[in-house]
Amino acid sequence: MALSIFGASALAPVPASGADGIEINHLGINNTLVRVGDGGRYLMLPVQESNDDARINILVDGKIAETIYVRLAKSKTDYYVPFDLTPYKGKNIVLDVVTPQGRSSIREAKEDVCWRGFELTDTPDMTDRETKFRPAFHHTPMYGWMNDPNGMFYKDGVWHLYYQFNPYGSKWQNMTWGHSTSTDLVNWKHEPVAIRPDGLGSIFSGSSVVDHNNTAGFGKDAIIALYTSAGTSQMQSLASSTDNGQTFTPYPSNPIITLETEARDPNMFWNEKTGEWNLVLAHALEREMLFFTSPDLKTWTLQSSFGKGEGEQSGVWECPDLFPLKVDGTGETKWVLICNINPGGPFGGSAVQYFIGDWDGKTFTADKDATGKIPTKWLDYGKDNYALVSWSDAPEGRRTAIGWMSNWQYAAEVPTMQYRSANTLPREIGLFRAADGEIYVSNAPSPEVLALRNRLVADKSNISLGNIAKSFTLPEANGGLYEIIAEIDAAGCDSLKMVLSNKADNKVILTYNAAERKMYFDRTKSGIVDFSESFPVVTASPTFEDNGKITVRMFIDRSSIEMFGNDGRFVMTNLVFPEMPYSSLALSSFGGKAKVKNLKIYSLSTK
Ligand code: FRU
């Protein structure tokens, strides 16, 4: 029998003592033993999201093999999550459960619906229950919670994406490295969890490299991952893989870096010039980055720090990245230091901050602006791009990056349940010098996304705009998957509006303000917005141009909108939860005429 992971079987009658193969022994008001016999490869755990976590020690032949935290159902089961018993086959498995809720009697404790809900199966039903909002061409976990992308590397034609993953619920907990692979950056295959918590703690963000020269001694081309072990404190650990990142073995001498203060998210790379490994570590609460060097990925020497008192300081600094790039149209190389911060983003919550400067293998020196200050810069002027980091070893010198398309302010409250959070589209990172003389980061969709184009549904030239809106039909099929490209000349008007709307009167309003040289993205009436006070907002981006000529390229994937202006020179990534797909695009201009030189609308699909 295929057991649904989504509620339905919660209604099925099961013996009070537990389902087949399950024996329940209540020991006290908050403590229950669940003995698991034969009957299936997976133990289905019943979850109620509004409950607090129960602590479950998985005892295997009497020893604690794992500890997991699950919001076990009290009054109703929202969904089930599968616990894979394969590693413990043939052994005695007992769950020692400590429930969170206050109890007055054991009778009360016995009434929790979870006790009747534990079930064994070989075939958990992984049917997608989130067809309305689950993006089609963005990566999502099949079920459970996801935050930061991390540890990404490219090898032999395969893009490996690892991510902060809770396999036992759709809120943050039990951090592991989930794993997905792709050969084209838009179709993703889910792989087994790659790194699981151990005695040092759960597995927080980090990075991976291909060790081409076997500097670490795990073999030529071994994959080496560095991550934060998050137990009572945070420390840095190493794991190696000799099967191209499918499975990792933690290094027996972990941790490899310890500090007396909180530090996390190690990001490393091979420095060709100095012939050694470099590493950036977020000194989170000090709001700075630490830099280390190593000959062998195991022994690291602290060299310097950057950031104290610089940039945005109102949140913790996390998830760094450091890489060189050529400034567009010049031979000049500059280094980009990515410092994700939370909170303190320009529109509240989390955001990607960066600094431009030089890196000599030991020290980062940030460029100053004309006033002599180190400027604060943002990579995305939407609310939903965080923890963006790049792939190591991307082909053809590409600097390809991806972000977590959500925000810590409401990521756990968005109206999905089987899974929570998607990644952004993969993006090619570049540098350009703007009219103000400053160097900025651009991030444009990776060329692979062109393959998503299905049908050209509109192709119009020379549309002149005025106060009366001109409307175009958007392809609603498939829950609303489309790309819009509008080549705008707004030199002759004060402002220009692009409105996406549907029959439920949900609206997303993009407004270009010529005097301010800014683009506004208003999602206050975009659909379901009331799950968090921090969700209904207007975000705004400088457009970095001085002539009103703007090409807007937008990707809409059911519950996300990514707006790329002028080849990614300004970007806004914002989630939306429309009650039905947006079906119309209306264009108008105010305070003068504007022209859309060309408008193209494509319907999109994956393979
Ligand atoms: C960023 C972050 C990281 C940490 C991870 C834990 O979103 O807080 O600093 O490693 O999430 O899941």
Coordinates of C-alpha atoms in Angstrom, one line a residue, residues 58 222 235 297 349 392 428 431 461 482 513:
I58 CA 16.5 6.6 17.6
A222 CA 37.9 13.7 -4.5
M235 CA 32.8 24.7 14.6
L297 CA 42.2 21.7 3.3
G349 CA 15.0 40.6 6.8
S392 CA 33.0 25.9 -7.7
E428 CA 25.7 34.4 -14.2
L431 CA 30.8 43.3 -13.0
S461 CA 6.9 46.2 -31.9
Y482 CA 6.1 32.7 -18.6
N513 CA 10.2 56.5 -12.1

